[in-house]
Structures are given as C-alpha cells and as structure tokens.
C-alpha cells in the first residue's frame, strides 16, 4: 500500500479473490521502483518495504505457511525470493547501492537471513532440503557469497566485513 507516495508494503495472506495473488508496480518512497509478490498457497505472508530509488523487489511463494520479508533502502538494489515448499522463512535487508540477492528455498522449513550494507554486494542462496539455515551478513564493498544446501539440517553462516 502506498500512503501519500511513501513506503511500499505488500502483505498478502489468506485468500485474495480465491487466488492469493497480488502484485505491486511502482509504489514506493523514491522513484522508479518496483515491488512484486505472487502467493498461491495458504497462509503465506510477504512484506516488501522500499525507499530510495531504482530498486526492484520480488517475492513468489507457491507452498503454504511461508513468510518472506524484504527491506530495501538505497539505490539500484535488486532482490528475488522464491519459496516453493512450505513453512519456509526468508528475510532480506539491503541498505546501500547496487546490492543483489537471489534466494530460492524449494524444500520444507528452511530459514534464510541476508543483510547487505554497503555497495556492490552479492549473495546467492539455494536451500533445497528441509530444516536448513543460512545466514549471510555483508558489510562493505564488493562482497560475494554463494550457498547451496541440498540435504537436511544443515547450517551455514557467512560474515563478510
């Protein structure tokens, strides 16, 4: 919802006209920003907050009981989150310029938390199993991280300063 042109918040859960689909385009504080969410399962929650400019968001959750939070503050930040399974939690916070995140959780009960502060940081996470934990904290310039977890019960924590 946009209030007086400030803040971009997408929150969808429960039944939205029988399809649980919602999309937002160009609602933000700043300029030239896009936020999109697509939810097909039951009891999914997606929240996108954007401020700054030239940022993109995107959240797609196909299973049920997934929760995703995307906070973007700055310029030219990109993010894409998809959670195909159920009971997955994702949190992404971007502050700065030219930060990129890709996040895919295809399994059950995976948890991912990514924080990017600075410039030109990249993080890629794929959790395909169940009960996996991924935490990435990037502060500074030109930080990169990539995580793939195909099994169950794994945990990866990355801090880049």
mmCIF file of C-alpha atoms in Angstrom:
data_model
loop_
_atom_site.group_PDB
_atom_site.id
_atom_site.type_symbol
_atom_site.label_atom_id
_atom_site.label_comp_id
_atom_site.label_asym_id
_atom_site.label_seq_id
_atom_site.Cartn_x
_atom_site.Cartn_y
_atom_site.Cartn_z
ATOM 1 C CA UNK A 1 0.000 0.000 0.000
ATOM 2 C CA UNK A 2 1.280 3.482 -0.764
ATOM 3 C CA UNK A 3 0.363 6.296 1.574
ATOM 4 C CA UNK A 4 0.980 9.729 0.127
ATOM 5 C CA UNK A 5 3.619 8.183 -2.125
ATOM 6 C CA UNK A 6 5.681 6.894 0.784
ATOM 7 C CA UNK A 7 6.585 3.324 1.638
ATOM 8 C CA UNK A 8 5.910 0.229 -0.342
ATOM 9 C CA UNK A 9 4.316 -2.522 1.690
ATOM 10 C CA UNK A 10 2.988 -5.703 0.222
ATOM 11 C CA UNK A 11 1.328 -8.007 2.675
ATOM 12 C CA UNK A 12 -0.737 -10.903 1.494
ATOM 13 C CA UNK A 13 -2.040 -13.800 3.460
ATOM 14 C CA UNK A 14 -5.228 -15.774 3.395
ATOM 15 C CA UNK A 15 -7.446 -15.795 0.357
ATOM 16 C CA UNK A 16 -7.196 -12.939 -2.122
ATOM 17 C CA UNK A 17 -10.070 -13.326 -4.527
ATOM 18 C CA UNK A 18 -9.581 -17.071 -4.455
ATOM 19 C CA UNK A 19 -6.088 -16.997 -5.918
ATOM 20 C CA UNK A 20 -3.813 -15.493 -3.276
ATOM 21 C CA UNK A 21 -2.088 -13.427 -5.918
ATOM 22 C CA UNK A 22 -1.106 -9.830 -5.516
ATOM 23 C CA UNK A 23 1.253 -7.591 -7.453
ATOM 24 C CA UNK A 24 2.521 -4.083 -6.956
ATOM 25 C CA UNK A 25 4.263 -1.968 -9.530
ATOM 26 C CA UNK A 26 5.826 1.409 -8.902
ATOM 27 C CA UNK A 27 4.629 2.033 -5.360
ATOM 28 C CA UNK A 28 7.453 3.375 -3.256
ATOM 29 C CA UNK A 29 9.210 6.159 -1.476
ATOM 30 C CA UNK A 30 11.646 7.422 -4.063
ATOM 31 C CA UNK A 31 11.448 6.879 -7.785
ATOM 32 C CA UNK A 32 11.491 4.196 -10.436
ATOM 33 C CA UNK A 33 10.947 1.309 -8.045
ATOM 34 C CA UNK A 34 9.079 -1.972 -8.466
ATOM 35 C CA UNK A 35 7.743 -4.453 -5.904
ATOM 36 C CA UNK A 36 6.019 -7.690 -6.950
ATOM 37 C CA UNK A 37 4.640 -10.597 -4.969
ATOM 38 C CA UNK A 38 2.892 -13.799 -6.080
ATOM 39 C CA UNK A 39 1.448 -16.191 -3.491
ATOM 40 C CA UNK A 40 -0.541 -19.316 -4.330
ATOM 41 C CA UNK A 41 -0.589 -21.387 -1.155
ATOM 42 C CA UNK A 42 -2.436 -20.781 2.095
ATOM 43 C CA UNK A 43 -1.306 -18.571 4.974
ATOM 44 C CA UNK A 44 1.681 -17.037 3.206
ATOM 45 C CA UNK A 45 2.942 -13.652 4.327
ATOM 46 C CA UNK A 46 5.066 -11.368 2.141
ATOM 47 C CA UNK A 47 6.218 -7.890 3.109
ATOM 48 C CA UNK A 48 8.227 -5.526 0.919
ATOM 49 C CA UNK A 49 9.470 -2.138 2.147
ATOM 50 C CA UNK A 50 11.358 0.112 -0.270
ATOM 51 C CA UNK A 51 12.905 3.567 -0.012
ATOM 52 C CA UNK A 52 15.452 5.247 -2.238
ATOM 53 C CA UNK A 53 15.401 4.707 -5.970
ATOM 54 C CA UNK A 54 15.821 2.318 -8.885
ATOM 55 C CA UNK A 55 15.247 -0.772 -6.758
ATOM 56 C CA UNK A 56 13.399 -3.935 -7.640
ATOM 57 C CA UNK A 57 11.902 -6.476 -5.236
ATOM 58 C CA UNK A 58 10.109 -9.748 -5.981
ATOM 59 C CA UNK A 59 8.683 -12.480 -3.801
ATOM 60 C CA UNK A 60 6.987 -15.640 -5.037
ATOM 61 C CA UNK A 61 5.719 -18.293 -2.615
ATOM 62 C CA UNK A 62 3.919 -21.324 -4.032
ATOM 63 C CA UNK A 63 3.520 -23.527 -0.955
ATOM 64 C CA UNK A 64 1.760 -22.749 2.296
ATOM 65 C CA UNK A 65 2.764 -21.128 5.570
ATOM 66 C CA UNK A 66 5.773 -19.328 4.088
ATOM 67 C CA UNK A 67 6.973 -15.968 5.372
ATOM 68 C CA UNK A 68 9.153 -13.500 3.469
ATOM 69 C CA UNK A 69 10.377 -10.032 4.376
ATOM 70 C CA UNK A 70 12.280 -7.741 2.008
ATOM 71 C CA UNK A 71 13.604 -4.346 3.118
ATOM 72 C CA UNK A 72 15.385 -2.187 0.553
ATOM 73 C CA UNK A 73 16.901 1.195 1.354
ATOM 74 C CA UNK A 74 19.183 2.890 -1.132
ATOM 75 C CA UNK A 75 19.675 2.815 -4.871
ATOM 76 C CA UNK A 76 19.903 0.143 -7.572
ATOM 77 C CA UNK A 77 19.298 -2.718 -5.152
ATOM 78 C CA UNK A 78 17.841 -5.944 -6.570
ATOM 79 C CA UNK A 79 16.384 -8.974 -4.846
ATOM 80 C CA UNK A 80 14.390 -12.053 -5.861
ATOM 81 C CA UNK A 81 12.969 -14.547 -3.369
ATOM 82 C CA UNK A 82 11.123 -17.737 -4.215
ATOM 83 C CA UNK A 83 9.940 -20.336 -1.718
ATOM 84 C CA UNK A 84 8.285 -23.332 -3.378
ATOM 85 C CA UNK A 85 7.798 -25.587 -0.365
ATOM 86 C CA UNK A 86 6.073 -24.867 2.912
ATOM 87 C CA UNK A 87 6.979 -23.420 6.308
ATOM 88 C CA UNK A 88 9.974 -21.515 4.890
ATOM 89 C CA UNK A 89 11.151 -18.190 6.296
ATOM 90 C CA UNK A 90 13.216 -15.621 4.407
ATOM 91 C CA UNK A 91 14.427 -12.200 5.481
ATOM 92 C CA UNK A 92 16.461 -9.870 3.258
ATOM 93 C CA UNK A 93 17.651 -6.396 4.197
ATOM 94 C CA UNK A 94 19.531 -4.245 1.699
ATOM 95 C CA UNK A 95 20.976 -0.840 2.511
ATOM 96 C CA UNK A 96 23.326 0.959 0.165
ATOM 97 C CA UNK A 97 23.833 0.836 -3.583
ATOM 98 C CA UNK A 98 23.995 -1.888 -6.250
ATOM 99 C CA UNK A 99 23.360 -4.829 -3.917
ATOM 100 C CA UNK A 100 21.961 -8.072 -5.343
ATOM 101 C CA UNK A 101 20.302 -11.072 -3.684
ATOM 102 C CA UNK A 102 18.880 -14.274 -5.169
ATOM 103 C CA UNK A 103 17.196 -16.649 -2.748
ATOM 104 C CA UNK A 104 15.486 -19.970 -3.548
ATOM 105 C CA UNK A 105 14.141 -22.343 -0.901
ATOM 106 C CA UNK A 106 12.457 -25.314 -2.543
ATOM 107 C CA UNK A 107 12.101 -27.559 0.473
ATOM 108 C CA UNK A 108 10.358 -27.515 3.824
ATOM 109 C CA UNK A 109 11.087 -25.415 6.936
ATOM 110 C CA UNK A 110 14.195 -23.676 5.595
ATOM 111 C CA UNK A 111 15.334 -20.395 7.096
ATOM 112 C CA UNK A 112 17.428 -17.735 5.349
ATOM 113 C CA UNK A 113 18.528 -14.339 6.643
ATOM 114 C CA UNK A 114 20.569 -11.970 4.455
ATOM 115 C CA UNK A 115 21.762 -8.497 5.424
ATOM 116 C CA UNK A 116 23.649 -6.283 2.991
ATOM 117 C CA UNK A 117 25.101 -2.901 3.957
ATOM 118 C CA UNK A 118 27.348 -1.126 1.505
ATOM 119 C CA UNK A 119 27.983 -1.268 -2.214
ATOM 120 C CA UNK A 120 28.119 -3.927 -4.935
ATOM 121 C CA UNK A 121 27.454 -6.884 -2.634
ATOM 122 C CA UNK A 122 26.108 -10.169 -3.998
ATOM 123 C CA UNK A 123 24.560 -13.099 -2.139
ATOM 124 C CA UNK A 124 23.057 -16.259 -3.652
ATOM 125 C CA UNK A 125 21.301 -18.884 -1.516
ATOM 126 C CA UNK A 126 19.638 -22.153 -2.552
ATOM 127 C CA UNK A 127 18.152 -24.429 0.109
ATOM 128 C CA UNK A 128 16.531 -27.482 -1.459
ATOM 129 C CA UNK A 129 16.254 -29.815 1.504
ATOM 130 C CA UNK A 130 14.491 -29.279 4.792
ATOM 131 C CA UNK A 131 15.339 -27.575 8.070
ATOM 132 C CA UNK A 132 18.352 -25.765 6.616
ATOM 133 C CA UNK A 133 19.648 -22.470 7.987
ATOM 134 C CA UNK A 134 21.533 -19.837 6.001
ATOM 135 C CA UNK A 135 22.722 -16.526 7.414
ATOM 136 C CA UNK A 136 24.713 -14.039 5.366
ATOM 137 C CA UNK A 137 25.887 -10.671 6.679
ATOM 138 C CA UNK A 138 27.718 -8.448 4.202
ATOM 139 C CA UNK A 139 29.166 -5.054 5.129
ATOM 140 C CA UNK A 140 31.422 -3.081 2.850
ATOM 141 C CA UNK A 141 32.099 -3.110 -0.869
ATOM 142 C CA UNK A 142 32.261 -5.906 -3.452
ATOM 143 C CA UNK A 143 31.420 -8.770 -1.110
ATOM 144 C CA UNK A 144 30.246 -12.052 -2.642
ATOM 145 C CA UNK A 145 28.733 -15.204 -1.189
ATOM 146 C CA UNK A 146 27.093 -18.320 -2.586
ATOM 147 C CA UNK A 147 25.414 -21.125 -0.680
ATOM 148 C CA UNK A 148 23.829 -24.372 -1.869
ATOM 149 C CA UNK A 149 22.326 -26.828 0.611
ATOM 150 C CA UNK A 150 20.733 -29.937 -0.904
ATOM 151 C CA UNK A 151 20.423 -32.013 2.247
ATOM 152 C CA UNK A 152 18.588 -31.638 5.540
ATOM 153 C CA UNK A 153 19.507 -29.983 8.844
ATOM 154 C CA UNK A 154 22.464 -28.035 7.546
ATOM 155 C CA UNK A 155 23.576 -24.572 8.711
ATOM 156 C CA UNK A 156 25.829 -22.027 7.011
ATOM 157 C CA UNK A 157 26.731 -18.649 8.489
ATOM 158 C CA UNK A 158 28.776 -16.166 6.475
ATOM 159 C CA UNK A 159 30.006 -12.792 7.699
ATOM 160 C CA UNK A 160 31.871 -10.518 5.308
ATOM 161 C CA UNK A 161 33.219 -7.196 6.585
#
